[in-house]
Amino acid sequence: MLDVLTGFSIIFVVIGAGFFLAQKGIIRQNNRLMLNQIAFYIATPSLIFSSVAVSDTSVFYSKVVGVVAVASVGIMVLYWLLSFFAFKRPVAETMAGAASSSYYNSINIGLPIATYVIGDATYAVPVLVLQVAILTPLIITGLNWGGAEKGATLKAIVAGLTAPMVVAAIAGFVVSASGWTVPEPIMAPLEILGGASIPLILMSFGASLKGDGVLHEERVPTLVASTLKLVGMPAMAWAIGLAFGLSGNDLYAAVILAALPTAQNVYNYTATYRVGETVARDTVFITTFLSLPAMLVIALLFGH
């Protein structure tokens, strides 16, 4: 449990550092976005490739991963329906909220949670690849949607399919599945670059908190996304898990993974494309603070 608390501590301390630097004027609006772009184009793809390339691809076909996949897509669709009937927003902004409600933190919180709450980190990397390979193209396509120029729709789809993280995840999966070992002179620099991903995103996130407070704007979409992430997605994973025949620790693992907070990568996507930033930022903030109590409740319900 100490490592779980350490995972949360890392997040809050680095976010705090970004907020402090923004208060001092060291991180400003223009160079804050540069942090996101460095993470988006270089650091995060390096992290994903170096993680996936050494993973066990056989776990990708487990029922637990399948349940989390279906629950993720189901919650995303549910957010779209709620948005359509209750608080209509443009496609790009709606996608930002849908991503915030379904895209979970599988790295700096997911790994310690999987190890010390579930007792097995086996599923942490597969769910990361699942998100990057399936959800990320959809999210980036949606965030690019609605351009007025000719061919904007096609450009949005191409942007989603060729996003750096998507390419990195596919390349890493191919390397892992082939059994090839990446030479150390290649892998070591990628690991160093990947190590910069989380600090860059978290410091930019902390800097973005300077100014308007949480829930100052877009309250309804943010609260809906946060509720779906903390309550709706674990509940959906539980129901789908039962339908898939899961029980015991496997069902527990699927529900706990579904309860992970919204990933900072969602904020990174919205900041990079400059749409839906407020909803993503505030949902990340709320779910990160409330996910630990939510997971403790789940643990009690499962008798852990």
CSV table of C-alpha atoms in Angstrom, one decimal:
chain,number,residue,atom,x,y,z
A,1,MET,CA,0.0,0.0,0.0
A,2,LEU,CA,3.0,2.3,0.6
A,3,ASP,CA,3.8,2.2,-3.1
A,4,VAL,CA,0.2,3.1,-4.0
A,5,LEU,CA,0.5,6.2,-1.8
A,6,THR,CA,3.8,6.9,-3.3
A,7,GLY,CA,2.2,6.9,-6.8
A,8,PHE,CA,-0.3,9.5,-5.7
A,9,SER,CA,2.4,11.4,-3.9
A,10,ILE,CA,4.5,11.7,-7.1
A,11,ILE,CA,1.5,13.1,-9.0
A,12,PHE,CA,0.6,15.7,-6.4
A,13,VAL,CA,4.1,16.9,-5.7
A,14,VAL,CA,5.0,17.3,-9.4
A,15,ILE,CA,1.6,19.1,-10.1
A,16,GLY,CA,2.5,21.3,-7.1
A,17,ALA,CA,5.9,22.1,-8.6
A,18,GLY,CA,4.2,23.1,-11.9
A,19,PHE,CA,1.7,25.3,-10.0
A,20,PHE,CA,4.5,27.0,-8.0
A,21,LEU,CA,6.6,27.7,-11.1
A,22,ALA,CA,3.5,29.2,-12.8
A,23,GLN,CA,2.9,31.4,-9.7
A,24,LYS,CA,6.5,32.6,-9.9
A,25,GLY,CA,6.2,33.3,-13.6
A,26,ILE,CA,8.8,30.8,-14.7
A,27,ILE,CA,6.2,28.7,-16.5
A,28,ARG,CA,4.0,31.0,-18.7
A,29,GLN,CA,1.1,30.2,-21.0
A,30,ASN,CA,3.3,29.9,-24.1
A,31,ASN,CA,6.1,27.7,-22.6
A,32,ARG,CA,3.5,25.6,-20.7
A,33,LEU,CA,2.1,24.4,-24.0
A,34,MET,CA,5.6,23.6,-25.2
A,35,LEU,CA,5.8,21.1,-22.3
A,36,ASN,CA,2.7,19.4,-23.6
A,37,GLN,CA,4.0,19.3,-27.2
A,38,ILE,CA,7.4,17.8,-26.1
A,39,ALA,CA,5.5,15.1,-24.2
A,40,PHE,CA,3.0,14.5,-27.0
A,41,TYR,CA,5.5,14.1,-29.9
A,42,ILE,CA,8.6,12.7,-28.2
A,43,ALA,CA,8.5,11.7,-24.5
A,44,THR,CA,5.2,9.8,-24.3
A,45,PRO,CA,5.8,7.8,-27.5
A,46,SER,CA,9.2,6.9,-26.1
A,47,LEU,CA,7.7,5.8,-22.8
A,48,ILE,CA,5.0,3.7,-24.6
A,49,PHE,CA,7.3,2.0,-27.0
A,50,SER,CA,9.9,1.1,-24.3
A,51,SER,CA,7.2,-0.3,-22.0
A,52,VAL,CA,5.3,-2.2,-24.6
A,53,ALA,CA,8.3,-3.7,-26.4
A,54,VAL,CA,9.3,-5.7,-23.4
A,55,SER,CA,5.7,-6.8,-22.4
A,56,ASP,CA,4.1,-10.2,-22.6
A,57,THR,CA,1.7,-10.1,-25.5
A,58,SER,CA,-0.1,-13.2,-24.4
A,59,VAL,CA,-1.9,-11.3,-21.6
A,60,PHE,CA,-3.4,-8.9,-24.2
A,61,TYR,CA,-6.0,-11.6,-25.0
A,62,SER,CA,-7.3,-12.1,-21.4
A,63,LYS,CA,-10.9,-11.6,-20.4
A,64,VAL,CA,-9.9,-8.9,-17.9
A,65,VAL,CA,-8.4,-6.7,-20.6
A,66,GLY,CA,-11.5,-7.4,-22.8
A,67,VAL,CA,-13.8,-6.3,-20.0
A,68,VAL,CA,-11.9,-3.1,-19.4
A,69,ALA,CA,-11.9,-2.4,-23.2
A,70,VAL,CA,-15.7,-2.8,-23.5
A,71,ALA,CA,-16.3,-0.7,-20.3
A,72,SER,CA,-14.1,2.1,-21.7
A,73,VAL,CA,-15.9,2.2,-25.0
A,74,GLY,CA,-19.3,1.9,-23.3
A,75,ILE,CA,-18.6,4.8,-20.9
A,76,MET,CA,-17.4,6.9,-23.8
A,77,VAL,CA,-20.6,6.2,-25.7
A,78,LEU,CA,-22.7,6.9,-22.6
A,79,TYR,CA,-21.0,10.3,-22.2
A,80,TRP,CA,-21.8,11.2,-25.8
A,81,LEU,CA,-25.5,10.3,-25.2
A,82,LEU,CA,-25.7,12.3,-22.1
A,83,SER,CA,-24.0,15.2,-23.8
A,84,PHE,CA,-26.4,15.1,-26.7
A,85,PHE,CA,-29.5,15.1,-24.6
A,86,ALA,CA,-28.4,17.3,-21.6
A,87,PHE,CA,-25.6,19.7,-22.5
A,88,LYS,CA,-24.9,19.9,-26.2
A,89,ARG,CA,-21.4,20.8,-27.2
A,90,PRO,CA,-19.4,20.7,-30.5
A,91,VAL,CA,-17.9,17.4,-31.5
A,92,ALA,CA,-14.4,18.3,-30.4
A,93,GLU,CA,-15.5,19.5,-26.9
A,94,THR,CA,-17.7,16.5,-26.5
A,95,MET,CA,-14.8,14.2,-27.3
A,96,ALA,CA,-12.7,15.9,-24.6
A,97,GLY,CA,-15.4,15.0,-22.0
A,98,ALA,CA,-15.9,11.5,-23.4
A,99,ALA,CA,-12.1,10.9,-23.1
A,100,SER,CA,-12.0,12.3,-19.6
A,101,SER,CA,-14.7,9.9,-18.5
A,102,SER,CA,-13.1,6.7,-20.0
A,103,TYR,CA,-9.3,7.1,-20.4
A,104,TYR,CA,-7.6,6.1,-17.2
A,105,ASN,CA,-4.1,6.5,-15.7
A,106,SER,CA,-2.4,3.2,-16.4
A,107,ILE,CA,1.2,4.3,-15.8
A,108,ASN,CA,2.2,6.2,-12.7
A,109,ILE,CA,-0.9,5.2,-10.7
A,110,GLY,CA,-1.9,2.1,-12.6
A,111,LEU,CA,1.3,0.2,-12.1
A,112,PRO,CA,1.5,0.5,-8.3
A,113,ILE,CA,-2.3,0.0,-8.0
A,114,ALA,CA,-2.0,-3.2,-10.0
A,115,THR,CA,1.0,-4.4,-8.0
A,116,TYR,CA,-0.1,-3.6,-4.5
A,117,VAL,CA,-4.0,-3.4,-4.6
A,118,ILE,CA,-4.7,-6.2,-7.1
A,119,GLY,CA,-1.5,-8.0,-6.3
A,120,ASP,CA,-0.5,-8.5,-10.0
A,121,ALA,CA,0.9,-6.0,-12.5
A,122,THR,CA,0.2,-8.3,-15.4
A,123,TYR,CA,-2.6,-6.2,-16.8
A,124,ALA,CA,-1.1,-2.7,-16.5
A,125,VAL,CA,0.8,-2.6,-19.8
A,126,PRO,CA,-2.0,-4.4,-21.9
A,127,VAL,CA,-4.6,-1.9,-20.8
A,128,LEU,CA,-2.1,0.9,-21.7
A,129,VAL,CA,-1.8,-0.5,-25.2
A,130,LEU,CA,-5.5,-1.0,-25.4
A,131,GLN,CA,-6.1,2.7,-24.7
A,132,VAL,CA,-3.4,3.9,-27.0
A,133,ALA,CA,-4.2,1.6,-29.9
A,134,ILE,CA,-8.0,1.8,-29.7
A,135,LEU,CA,-9.1,4.9,-27.8
A,136,THR,CA,-6.4,7.4,-28.7
A,137,PRO,CA,-7.1,7.4,-32.5
A,138,LEU,CA,-10.8,7.9,-31.7
A,139,ILE,CA,-10.0,10.7,-29.3
A,140,ILE,CA,-7.6,12.6,-31.5
A,141,THR,CA,-9.9,12.2,-34.5
A,142,GLY,CA,-12.7,13.8,-32.4
A,143,LEU,CA,-10.5,16.6,-31.1
A,144,ASN,CA,-9.6,17.4,-34.7
A,145,TRP,CA,-13.2,17.2,-35.9
A,146,GLY,CA,-15.1,20.2,-37.3
A,147,GLY,CA,-12.4,22.1,-39.3
A,148,ALA,CA,-13.8,24.3,-42.0
A,149,GLU,CA,-11.1,23.6,-44.6
A,150,LYS,CA,-11.6,21.1,-47.4
A,151,GLY,CA,-10.8,17.6,-46.4
A,152,ALA,CA,-10.9,18.3,-42.7
A,153,THR,CA,-12.7,15.1,-41.8
A,154,LEU,CA,-10.1,13.0,-43.6
A,155,LYS,CA,-7.3,15.0,-41.9
A,156,ALA,CA,-8.9,14.3,-38.5
A,157,ILE,CA,-9.0,10.6,-39.2
A,158,VAL,CA,-5.5,10.5,-40.4
A,159,ALA,CA,-4.3,12.5,-37.4
A,160,GLY,CA,-5.9,10.0,-35.1
A,161,LEU,CA,-4.4,6.9,-36.8
A,162,THR,CA,-0.9,8.4,-37.1
A,163,ALA,CA,-0.6,10.0,-33.7
A,164,PRO,CA,2.9,9.4,-32.3
A,165,MET,CA,1.6,7.4,-29.3
A,166,VAL,CA,-0.4,5.1,-31.6
A,167,VAL,CA,2.5,4.5,-33.9
A,168,ALA,CA,4.7,3.8,-30.8
A,169,ALA,CA,2.2,1.4,-29.3
A,170,ILE,CA,1.9,-0.6,-32.5
A,171,ALA,CA,5.6,-0.7,-33.1
A,172,GLY,CA,6.2,-1.8,-29.5
A,173,PHE,CA,3.6,-4.6,-29.8
A,174,VAL,CA,5.2,-5.8,-33.1
A,175,VAL,CA,8.6,-5.9,-31.4
A,176,SER,CA,7.2,-7.8,-28.4
A,177,ALA,CA,5.2,-10.3,-30.4
A,178,SER,CA,8.2,-11.0,-32.6
A,179,GLY,CA,10.4,-11.8,-29.6
A,180,TRP,CA,13.0,-9.4,-30.9
A,181,THR,CA,15.2,-7.6,-28.2
A,182,VAL,CA,15.8,-4.0,-29.0
A,183,PRO,CA,19.6,-3.3,-28.7
A,184,GLU,CA,20.5,-1.4,-25.6
A,185,PRO,CA,22.0,1.6,-27.5
A,186,ILE,CA,18.5,2.2,-29.0
A,187,MET,CA,16.4,1.3,-26.0
A,188,ALA,CA,18.4,3.2,-23.3
A,189,PRO,CA,17.9,6.7,-24.9
A,190,LEU,CA,14.2,5.9,-25.4
A,191,GLU,CA,13.9,5.0,-21.7
A,192,ILE,CA,15.5,8.3,-20.8
A,193,LEU,CA,13.2,10.3,-23.0
A,194,GLY,CA,10.2,8.3,-21.8
A,195,GLY,CA,11.1,9.2,-18.2
A,196,ALA,CA,10.4,12.8,-19.0
A,197,SER,CA,6.8,12.2,-20.1
A,198,ILE,CA,5.1,12.1,-16.8
A,199,PRO,CA,6.9,15.1,-15.2
A,200,LEU,CA,6.4,17.3,-18.3
A,201,ILE,CA,2.6,16.6,-18.4
A,202,LEU,CA,2.1,16.9,-14.7
A,203,MET,CA,4.0,20.2,-14.4
A,204,SER,CA,2.1,21.6,-17.3
A,205,PHE,CA,-1.1,20.5,-15.6
A,206,GLY,CA,-0.1,22.1,-12.4
A,207,ALA,CA,0.7,25.4,-14.2
A,208,SER,CA,-2.7,25.3,-15.9
A,209,LEU,CA,-4.3,25.5,-12.4
A,210,LYS,CA,-3.0,29.1,-12.0
A,211,GLY,CA,-6.0,31.4,-12.5
A,212,ASP,CA,-9.5,30.0,-12.7
A,213,GLY,CA,-10.3,27.4,-10.0
A,214,VAL,CA,-11.6,23.9,-10.5
A,215,LEU,CA,-15.3,23.9,-11.7
A,216,HIS,CA,-15.1,27.6,-12.5
A,217,GLU,CA,-16.3,26.7,-16.0
A,218,GLU,CA,-18.0,23.8,-17.7
A,219,ARG,CA,-19.3,22.4,-14.4
A,220,VAL,CA,-22.0,20.0,-15.8
A,221,PRO,CA,-19.7,18.3,-18.4
A,222,THR,CA,-16.9,18.0,-15.8
A,223,LEU,CA,-19.1,16.6,-13.1
A,224,VAL,CA,-20.7,14.1,-15.5
A,225,ALA,CA,-17.3,13.0,-16.8
A,226,SER,CA,-16.0,12.7,-13.2
A,227,THR,CA,-19.0,10.7,-12.0
A,228,LEU,CA,-18.8,8.3,-15.0
A,229,LYS,CA,-15.1,7.7,-14.4
A,230,LEU,CA,-15.3,7.1,-10.6
A,231,VAL,CA,-18.7,5.3,-10.4
A,232,GLY,CA,-20.0,4.5,-13.9
A,233,MET,CA,-17.0,2.8,-15.3
A,234,PRO,CA,-16.3,0.5,-12.3
A,235,ALA,CA,-20.0,-0.4,-12.2
A,236,MET,CA,-20.1,-1.1,-16.0
A,237,ALA,CA,-16.9,-3.2,-15.7
A,238,TRP,CA,-18.5,-5.2,-12.9
A,239,ALA,CA,-21.6,-5.9,-14.9
A,240,ILE,CA,-19.7,-6.8,-18.1
A,241,GLY,CA,-17.2,-8.9,-16.1
A,242,LEU,CA,-20.1,-11.0,-14.7
A,243,ALA,CA,-21.5,-11.4,-18.3
A,244,PHE,CA,-18.0,-12.5,-19.4
A,245,GLY,CA,-17.9,-15.1,-16.7
A,246,LEU,CA,-15.3,-13.4,-14.5
A,247,SER,CA,-15.2,-13.9,-10.8
A,248,GLY,CA,-12.9,-13.6,-7.8
A,249,ASN,CA,-9.6,-11.8,-8.3
A,250,ASP,CA,-10.1,-11.4,-12.1
A,251,LEU,CA,-13.4,-9.6,-11.6
A,252,TYR,CA,-11.8,-7.5,-8.8
A,253,ALA,CA,-8.9,-6.6,-11.1
A,254,ALA,CA,-11.2,-5.4,-13.9
A,255,VAL,CA,-13.2,-3.2,-11.5
A,256,ILE,CA,-10.2,-1.7,-9.8
A,257,LEU,CA,-8.6,-0.9,-13.2
A,258,ALA,CA,-11.8,0.7,-14.3
A,259,ALA,CA,-11.7,2.9,-11.2
A,260,LEU,CA,-8.3,4.4,-12.0
A,261,PRO,CA,-8.4,8.2,-12.3
A,262,THR,CA,-8.5,10.0,-15.6
A,263,ALA,CA,-5.1,10.0,-17.2
A,264,GLN,CA,-3.0,13.2,-17.5
A,265,ASN,CA,-2.6,12.2,-21.2
A,266,VAL,CA,-6.2,13.3,-21.8
A,267,TYR,CA,-5.2,16.8,-20.6
A,268,ASN,CA,-2.1,16.5,-22.8
A,269,TYR,CA,-4.2,15.7,-25.9
A,270,THR,CA,-6.6,18.6,-25.3
A,271,ALA,CA,-3.8,21.1,-24.5
A,272,THR,CA,-2.0,20.0,-27.7
A,273,TYR,CA,-5.1,20.6,-29.8
A,274,ARG,CA,-6.4,23.5,-27.7
A,275,VAL,CA,-9.9,22.2,-27.3
A,276,GLY,CA,-11.8,21.0,-24.2
A,277,GLU,CA,-8.9,21.8,-21.9
A,278,THR,CA,-11.0,22.9,-18.9
A,279,VAL,CA,-13.1,19.8,-18.8
A,280,ALA,CA,-10.1,17.5,-19.1
A,281,ARG,CA,-8.0,19.5,-16.5
A,282,ASP,CA,-10.8,19.6,-13.9
A,283,THR,CA,-11.8,15.9,-14.4
A,284,VAL,CA,-8.2,14.8,-14.0
A,285,PHE,CA,-8.0,16.9,-10.8
A,286,ILE,CA,-11.2,15.6,-9.3
A,287,THR,CA,-10.8,11.9,-10.2
A,288,THR,CA,-7.2,11.9,-9.0
A,289,PHE,CA,-8.2,13.1,-5.6
A,290,LEU,CA,-11.3,10.9,-5.3
A,291,SER,CA,-10.1,7.6,-7.0
A,292,LEU,CA,-8.3,6.3,-3.9
A,293,PRO,CA,-11.4,6.5,-1.7
A,294,ALA,CA,-13.4,4.9,-4.5
A,295,MET,CA,-10.9,2.0,-4.8
A,296,LEU,CA,-11.0,1.5,-1.1
A,297,VAL,CA,-14.8,1.1,-1.2
A,298,ILE,CA,-14.4,-1.4,-4.1
A,299,ALA,CA,-11.8,-3.3,-2.1
A,300,LEU,CA,-14.2,-3.5,0.9
A,301,LEU,CA,-17.1,-4.7,-1.3
A,302,PHE,CA,-14.9,-7.5,-2.7
A,303,GLY,CA,-13.7,-8.4,0.8
A,304,HIS,CA,-10.1,-7.3,0.3
